Amino acid sequence: MRKILIIGAGKSTSYLIKYLLDKSVSEELHIIVGDISIQNAKKLIGNHENAQAIMLDVFNKQSRQSAIENSDIVISMLPARYHIEVAKDCVSYGKNMVTASYVSPEMEDLDVAVKNKGLVFMNEIGVDPGIDHMSAMKEIDAIRAKGGKMILFESFTGGLVAPESDNNLWNYKFTWNPRNVVVAGQGGAAKFIQEGTYKYIPYNRLFRRTEFLDVEGFGRFEAYANRDSLKYQSVYGLDNVKTLYRGTMRRVGFSRAWNMFVQLGMTDDSYTIDDSENMSYRDFVNAFLPYSPTDSVELKFRYQLKIEQDDLMWDKVLELDIFNPNKMVELKKATPAEILQKILMDSWTLQEDDKDMIVMYHKFGYELNGEKHQIDSTMVTIGEDQTYTAMAKTVGLPVAIAALAILNGKITTPGVQIPITAEVYEPILKELEAYDIKFNLYDVPYLGYNPLNI
Amino acid sequence: MRKILIIGAGKSTSYLIKYLLDKSVSEELHIIVGDISIQNAKKLIGNHENAQAIMLDVFNKQSRQSAIENSDIVISMLPARYHIEVAKDCVSYGKNMVTASYVSPEMEDLDVAVKNKGLVFMNEIGVDPGIDHMSAMKEIDAIRAKGGKMILFESFTGGLVAPESDNNLWNYKFTWNPRNVVVAGQGGAAKFIQEGTYKYIPYNRLFRRTEFLDVEGFGRFEAYANRDSLKYQSVYGLDNVKTLYRGTMRRVGFSRAWNMFVQLGMTDDSYTIDDSENMSYRDFVNAFLPYSPTDSVELKFRYQLKIEQDDLMWDKVLELDIFNPNKMVELKKATPAEILQKILMDSWTLQEDDKDMIVMYHKFGYELNGEKHQIDSTMVTIGEDQTYTAMAKTVGLPVAIAALAILNGKITTPGVQIPITAEVYEPILKELEAYDIKFNLYDVPYLGYNPLNI
């Protein structure tokens, strides 16, 4: 039996563990799931004979090292900042490693040591990053193989609520870390390239500079720009591309309404509010509005934001019960973002039978034989329930498939890497199709942003 | 002869040096002006027999220390970050010291050593900080002396162009460091207290939440909130005040127009633009607008900001010639704020015969014998020319007067301090009146922000 050590049994590991357990007999696998809570680990493996749950505190050097030493490959599903200690041990004991997280500078620094030992450290092999890399590079490589020259690449992902569970005015629920949603876009201007020109969008305009995306069978979405559109420009070999844009997908109307919170300063995470514990939701909103004892918080809110009372945006605000004087914040010394997150979690938490949805949309523009072409590529995955979510599926399956492929010697190129080579993406994307994670490709007219060539 | 060493012969030292030279015979003073450019120093002292210019590089320990050792009191007019080395030497050699800058944590740390040696280190004794402290504390102390209880304090200062030189649509020219004007309000939400409630304004709303102030003989001004309204709450003894607000004054309409640049991200100082050197002004503006080859930069600008072409805001933008495709940025790897500053300096630099103006406005609300009262206090100073500016006068005179008072043993309380005690503000404010820097006081009805007691 080959031993696979999975460290961390959080939300995104259900499919990962299920996949490996399902293969454990045919592939002769023994799955060891280590978590700080052994109950978490036990819940996900049930009574499976090829699996074992262990208590593993990643900060306990001895238990961490002995677990790693005793495995054939290590999958770290810990929060990204905890990978590095695991990674260093994997180098020491000569174990391959897989994570779904962004490559940190510390991880990157291990590259030479990893190569010297002939190890494979595969990172960014979840959904975003992960499936986005693989599905994009497959098309980009195919376009290049037929002699095409890439001129445009746009890529969008959204973690959303499935249509059958979409029952609020925002068409949104938290399907992943709510905090990331509340602070999304903060920390600097979004930067991207359109038709060879750098464009910059400050945070306070980000949610008003959206674009629409239509996905067959799922209707219309909108996308706002990610801060880091240029992050993979060189990695993808797109240094001479004219348009490069990455964004986050929401249902149409979300961003315009979200912008209300941005404008008033309610998403700010840079300072704490002294007496937040004893504030009501209404007090919280009022802290961002001018003092005026003769006017209601509601009217001040609408006036500041110039919203009519029959605007759907106003219904969205009311739906959150944000003007309630009796609901208390109850968080000590919280930032505005933390308080807003709490208020939103009242309304946007997935209910027991709610399903989530992952949507991805790529646009590939290229020139071939003097003509411009475009391929659009879309993928939608819907979750089964609250354990087997679309997020857990699209994050966990690529991780699991990659781990098994590395164990079986099908992925061998050593180094700290991300899944952008055919050796990696070909087999994984192929197998993902069997799990209904597949991309629909559409040949569409190339328009770009300057169709009239002005 | 008592020797006064002035380190730094920049913009704000003209009046300071003139005052001391004028007093040099009667007070038996010898003025030594040290600057990295001996020419700067020489220009300001002329051929005055009681003055001497020396080359002084503050980073050259030996020349710095020997100059300090050889003086009876030291005035540092260097940029604030350079004071600390001078201050340490003043402690070593037992010299009193005066600066117009905010007390840095490092300066504060010297307090015990300064007290142990019985020295006076007077800071924040320019205009803002400086005259604002003194004029505010004088009224606050007077209100308390008659048994009043402070309930409201608001304080506003503006460095503006004098009415006779006010000839652009923004009613604004740079009278001090342009950079501070361009980045004003960045780095966190503005926080203040209104009627006992904390209020927060994010940067992107700061220039839309202004209030009006009318100054007799000078018309109407507006003010936007400073980030640090609560900074002197305890120092002024205002811990139980219901309203505390500090702001920056502009002519009416400036903030609404300035907000256009804020909204588009053109004041951002947190990242650099790669090819800024080769951009035209027009390219710069366009970088913050959506790509659209069929639309002019002008129309995109108006559309994004929802400005009509007959709105005065639009005329203000045009006046800056910001859409000029032939004027080049010419700054390498500049931030948006740096580029905007350059563009504004084309239009807002004081011309040779332009005069500047300092405006200050305080509101003091208090309760006495169960009744509420308010005193408003205003001060306007207009510059003489480009050397003897209102800024140099209001910064330099209090520094000079304080230095002489310390030298003459009229200010003796030791320690690192700011001018908030009667020992300091009484004689200085009195003497400033002789130089026409005086406050007009008005008894006005107390309104506060809740006049109907709702």
Short mmCIF file of N, CA, C and O in Angstrom, two decimals, chain B residues 162-210:
data_model
loop_
_atom_site.label_atom_id
_atom_site.label_comp_id
_atom_site.label_asym_id
_atom_site.label_seq_id
_atom_site.Cartn_x
_atom_site.Cartn_y
_atom_site.Cartn_z
N ALA B 162 -4.56 84.69 -1.93
CA ALA B 162 -5.25 85.91 -1.47
C ALA B 162 -6.29 86.33 -2.50
O ALA B 162 -6.12 86.08 -3.70
N PRO B 163 -7.38 87.00 -2.07
CA PRO B 163 -8.44 87.40 -3.01
C PRO B 163 -7.90 88.17 -4.23
O PRO B 163 -8.34 87.94 -5.35
N GLU B 164 -6.93 89.05 -3.99
CA GLU B 164 -6.45 89.88 -5.12
C GLU B 164 -5.65 89.06 -6.15
O GLU B 164 -5.44 89.52 -7.26
N SER B 165 -5.23 87.84 -5.77
CA SER B 165 -4.48 87.02 -6.72
C SER B 165 -5.27 85.77 -7.12
O SER B 165 -4.76 84.88 -7.79
N ASP B 166 -6.54 85.77 -6.71
CA ASP B 166 -7.39 84.59 -6.93
C ASP B 166 -8.01 84.68 -8.32
O ASP B 166 -9.09 85.22 -8.49
N ASN B 167 -7.33 84.13 -9.31
CA ASN B 167 -7.79 84.30 -10.69
C ASN B 167 -7.91 83.00 -11.47
O ASN B 167 -7.78 82.97 -12.67
N ASN B 168 -8.12 81.89 -10.76
CA ASN B 168 -8.47 80.68 -11.51
C ASN B 168 -9.78 80.10 -11.00
O ASN B 168 -10.29 80.50 -9.94
N LEU B 169 -10.34 79.17 -11.76
CA LEU B 169 -11.68 78.67 -11.45
C LEU B 169 -11.72 77.84 -10.17
O LEU B 169 -12.78 77.63 -9.59
N TRP B 170 -10.55 77.33 -9.76
CA TRP B 170 -10.51 76.52 -8.55
C TRP B 170 -10.38 77.39 -7.30
O TRP B 170 -10.48 76.87 -6.19
N ASN B 171 -10.12 78.68 -7.50
CA ASN B 171 -9.86 79.61 -6.37
C ASN B 171 -8.79 79.04 -5.47
O ASN B 171 -8.88 79.09 -4.24
N TYR B 172 -7.77 78.47 -6.11
CA TYR B 172 -6.72 77.80 -5.34
C TYR B 172 -5.38 77.90 -6.07
O TYR B 172 -5.32 77.77 -7.28
N LYS B 173 -4.33 78.11 -5.31
CA LYS B 173 -2.96 77.95 -5.83
C LYS B 173 -2.13 77.29 -4.74
O LYS B 173 -2.52 77.32 -3.56
N PHE B 174 -1.03 76.67 -5.15
CA PHE B 174 -0.17 76.02 -4.16
C PHE B 174 0.62 77.08 -3.38
O PHE B 174 1.45 77.78 -3.95
N THR B 175 0.36 77.17 -2.07
CA THR B 175 1.09 78.15 -1.27
C THR B 175 2.07 77.44 -0.35
O THR B 175 2.79 78.09 0.40
N TRP B 176 2.07 76.12 -0.40
CA TRP B 176 2.96 75.33 0.45
C TRP B 176 3.29 74.07 -0.31
O TRP B 176 3.16 74.01 -1.51
N ASN B 177 3.69 73.02 0.39
CA ASN B 177 4.11 71.79 -0.29
C ASN B 177 2.97 71.18 -1.14
O ASN B 177 2.02 70.65 -0.59
N PRO B 178 3.09 71.24 -2.47
CA PRO B 178 1.99 70.75 -3.33
C PRO B 178 1.68 69.28 -3.07
O PRO B 178 0.54 68.86 -3.15
N ARG B 179 2.71 68.52 -2.75
CA ARG B 179 2.50 67.09 -2.54
C ARG B 179 1.47 66.82 -1.42
O ARG B 179 0.62 65.96 -1.55
N ASN B 180 1.58 67.59 -0.34
CA ASN B 180 0.64 67.41 0.77
C ASN B 180 -0.79 67.68 0.34
O ASN B 180 -1.73 67.09 0.86
N VAL B 181 -0.96 68.60 -0.61
CA VAL B 181 -2.30 68.92 -1.09
C VAL B 181 -2.85 67.76 -1.92
O VAL B 181 -4.00 67.36 -1.77
N VAL B 182 -2.00 67.18 -2.76
CA VAL B 182 -2.46 66.11 -3.66
C VAL B 182 -2.82 64.84 -2.88
O VAL B 182 -3.78 64.16 -3.21
N VAL B 183 -2.07 64.51 -1.85
CA VAL B 183 -2.35 63.27 -1.12
C VAL B 183 -3.20 63.51 0.15
O VAL B 183 -3.43 62.57 0.91
N ALA B 184 -3.65 64.74 0.35
CA ALA B 184 -4.43 65.05 1.57
C ALA B 184 -5.59 64.08 1.77
O ALA B 184 -6.33 63.80 0.83
N GLY B 185 -5.71 63.59 2.99
CA GLY B 185 -6.87 62.74 3.34
C GLY B 185 -6.65 61.27 3.11
O GLY B 185 -7.50 60.45 3.47
N GLN B 186 -5.52 60.89 2.48
CA GLN B 186 -5.27 59.47 2.21
C GLN B 186 -4.72 58.76 3.45
O GLN B 186 -4.19 59.38 4.35
N GLY B 187 -4.85 57.44 3.45
CA GLY B 187 -4.23 56.64 4.50
C GLY B 187 -5.18 56.19 5.59
O GLY B 187 -4.75 55.62 6.58
N GLY B 188 -6.47 56.38 5.41
CA GLY B 188 -7.41 55.91 6.42
C GLY B 188 -8.62 56.81 6.48
O GLY B 188 -8.61 57.91 5.93
N ALA B 189 -9.66 56.35 7.14
CA ALA B 189 -10.89 57.14 7.24
C ALA B 189 -10.67 58.34 8.16
O ALA B 189 -9.91 58.27 9.11
N ALA B 190 -11.37 59.43 7.85
CA ALA B 190 -11.40 60.57 8.77
C ALA B 190 -12.37 60.23 9.91
O ALA B 190 -13.43 59.67 9.67
N LYS B 191 -11.95 60.53 11.14
CA LYS B 191 -12.75 60.17 12.31
C LYS B 191 -12.99 61.43 13.13
O LYS B 191 -12.06 62.20 13.36
N PHE B 192 -14.22 61.64 13.57
CA PHE B 192 -14.50 62.79 14.42
C PHE B 192 -15.71 62.49 15.28
O PHE B 192 -16.28 61.40 15.20
N ILE B 193 -16.11 63.45 16.12
CA ILE B 193 -17.26 63.24 17.01
C ILE B 193 -18.29 64.32 16.76
O ILE B 193 -17.95 65.51 16.73
N GLN B 194 -19.53 63.93 16.58
CA GLN B 194 -20.62 64.89 16.45
C GLN B 194 -21.69 64.51 17.46
O GLN B 194 -22.23 63.39 17.40
N GLU B 195 -21.98 65.42 18.38
CA GLU B 195 -23.03 65.17 19.38
C GLU B 195 -22.85 63.82 20.06
O GLU B 195 -23.79 63.05 20.24
N GLY B 196 -21.62 63.53 20.41
CA GLY B 196 -21.33 62.31 21.16
C GLY B 196 -21.22 61.04 20.34
O GLY B 196 -21.00 59.96 20.87
N THR B 197 -21.36 61.15 19.01
CA THR B 197 -21.31 59.96 18.15
C THR B 197 -20.05 60.01 17.28
O THR B 197 -19.78 61.03 16.66
N TYR B 198 -19.31 58.90 17.25
CA TYR B 198 -18.17 58.84 16.34
C TYR B 198 -18.67 58.74 14.91
O TYR B 198 -19.60 57.99 14.62
N LYS B 199 -18.02 59.48 14.04
CA LYS B 199 -18.37 59.44 12.62
C LYS B 199 -17.11 59.14 11.81
O LYS B 199 -16.02 59.60 12.17
N TYR B 200 -17.28 58.40 10.74
CA TYR B 200 -16.15 57.99 9.90
C TYR B 200 -16.44 58.36 8.45
O TYR B 200 -17.52 58.08 7.94
N ILE B 201 -15.46 58.94 7.80
CA ILE B 201 -15.63 59.25 6.37
C ILE B 201 -14.48 58.62 5.60
O ILE B 201 -13.32 58.94 5.85
N PRO B 202 -14.78 57.71 4.66
CA PRO B 202 -13.69 57.13 3.86
C PRO B 202 -13.16 58.17 2.88
O PRO B 202 -13.86 59.14 2.55
N TYR B 203 -11.94 57.96 2.42
CA TYR B 203 -11.29 58.91 1.50
C TYR B 203 -12.18 59.26 0.32
O TYR B 203 -12.26 60.43 -0.07
N ASN B 204 -12.86 58.26 -0.22
CA ASN B 204 -13.62 58.53 -1.45
C ASN B 204 -14.90 59.35 -1.21
O ASN B 204 -15.57 59.72 -2.15
N ARG B 205 -15.23 59.63 0.06
CA ARG B 205 -16.38 60.49 0.36
C ARG B 205 -15.94 61.81 0.99
O ARG B 205 -16.75 62.71 1.17
N LEU B 206 -14.65 61.89 1.33
CA LEU B 206 -14.15 63.01 2.13
C LEU B 206 -14.49 64.36 1.53
O LEU B 206 -14.90 65.29 2.23
N PHE B 207 -14.34 64.47 0.22
CA PHE B 207 -14.50 65.77 -0.44
C PHE B 207 -15.96 66.06 -0.82
O PHE B 207 -16.25 67.04 -1.48
N ARG B 208 -16.86 65.16 -0.42
CA ARG B 208 -18.28 65.42 -0.61
C ARG B 208 -18.99 65.68 0.71
O ARG B 208 -20.18 65.94 0.72
N ARG B 209 -18.27 65.55 1.83
CA ARG B 209 -18.90 65.76 3.13
C ARG B 209 -18.35 67.05 3.76
O ARG B 209 -17.87 67.05 4.89
N THR B 210 -18.41 68.13 3.00
CA THR B 210 -17.82 69.39 3.45
C THR B 210 -18.86 70.19 4.24
O THR B 210 -20.04 69.90 4.22
#
